[in-house]
Short mmCIF file of C-alpha atoms in Angstrom, two decimals:
data_model
loop_
_atom_site.label_atom_id
_atom_site.label_comp_id
_atom_site.label_asym_id
_atom_site.label_seq_id
_atom_site.Cartn_x
_atom_site.Cartn_y
_atom_site.Cartn_z
CA MET A 1 81.32 60.05 -201.49
CA SER A 2 78.11 59.63 -199.69
CA PRO A 3 76.11 56.39 -199.97
CA TYR A 4 72.82 58.30 -200.11
CA GLY A 5 71.23 59.81 -203.03
CA VAL A 6 68.20 61.71 -204.70
CA THR A 7 67.19 61.24 -208.32
CA VAL A 8 65.19 63.05 -210.41
CA GLY A 9 61.51 62.79 -210.30
CA SER A 10 58.64 65.06 -211.55
CA SER A 11 56.94 68.18 -210.45
CA SER A 12 53.39 69.68 -211.24
CA GLU A 13 51.88 73.33 -210.58
CA THR A 14 48.31 74.22 -209.68
CA HIS A 15 47.24 77.24 -211.49
CA GLU A 16 44.11 77.71 -209.81
CA ALA A 17 45.05 81.31 -208.27
CA SER A 18 47.88 79.47 -206.32
CA ASP A 19 51.39 79.06 -206.73
CA THR A 20 51.57 75.49 -205.36
CA VAL A 21 54.51 73.30 -206.91
CA GLU A 22 54.44 69.58 -205.85
CA THR A 23 57.86 68.14 -206.66
CA ARG A 24 58.64 64.30 -206.38
CA ARG A 25 62.13 62.68 -206.13
CA VAL A 26 63.49 59.13 -205.56
CA PHE A 27 65.39 58.46 -202.24
CA ALA A 28 68.15 55.92 -202.45
CA ALA A 29 69.96 54.74 -199.47
CA PRO A 30 72.17 51.70 -198.47
CA LEU A 31 70.41 48.51 -197.55
CA GLY A 32 69.31 48.19 -194.12
CA THR A 33 68.55 51.97 -193.76
CA ASP A 34 65.58 52.52 -191.78
CA VAL A 35 63.02 54.39 -193.96
CA ARG A 36 59.41 54.51 -193.08
CA PRO A 37 56.47 55.97 -194.83
CA SER A 38 55.99 58.90 -191.98
CA ASP A 39 59.60 60.06 -192.29
CA ARG A 40 60.63 63.58 -193.42
CA ILE A 41 64.16 63.62 -195.06
CA ALA A 42 66.32 66.86 -195.25
CA ASN A 43 69.34 67.91 -196.98
CA GLU A 44 72.35 68.73 -195.04
CA ASP A 45 71.65 72.31 -194.46
CA GLY A 46 67.81 71.66 -193.85
CA SER A 47 67.13 74.04 -196.61
CA GLU A 48 64.89 71.24 -198.16
CA VAL A 49 62.65 68.98 -196.41
CA TRP A 50 60.80 66.08 -198.29
CA GLU A 51 57.97 63.69 -197.11
CA VAL A 52 58.20 60.09 -197.62
CA VAL A 53 55.33 59.04 -199.88
CA GLY A 54 54.07 55.33 -199.62
CA ARG A 55 56.04 52.22 -198.54
CA PRO A 56 59.75 52.41 -199.38
CA LEU A 57 60.95 49.63 -201.68
CA ILE A 58 63.90 47.23 -200.95
CA PHE A 59 65.96 46.00 -203.47
CA PRO A 60 68.44 43.22 -201.71
CA LEU A 61 69.26 40.80 -204.62
CA THR A 62 70.97 43.55 -207.13
CA SER A 63 74.05 44.49 -207.79
CA LEU A 64 73.33 48.08 -206.27
CA ALA A 65 71.15 46.53 -203.57
CA ARG A 66 69.48 49.27 -201.65
CA VAL A 67 66.36 50.87 -200.18
CA GLU A 68 64.47 53.33 -202.32
CA ALA A 69 61.68 55.59 -201.16
CA THR A 70 59.48 58.24 -203.15
CA LEU A 71 59.70 61.73 -201.70
CA LYS A 72 57.34 64.58 -201.99
CA GLU A 73 57.93 68.50 -201.44
CA VAL A 74 55.00 70.88 -201.80
CA THR A 75 55.74 74.36 -201.67
CA GLY A 76 53.73 77.67 -202.34
#
């Protein structure tokens, strides 16, 4: 089982003569993973690429110590 994961976020659609959909997720990685605001994260086969939004959060003092980053995908 992979220590990395992506959880459900939100999505929004633009209806002004456009098919643009913006989807957000939360990426979770083991403590110590180097994630930066300018990073892009892809799934295993590269069919989805997500941009890191803002500065990742570090949770070192919990039972699930981890790094979390908000991700954004824009399609259309």
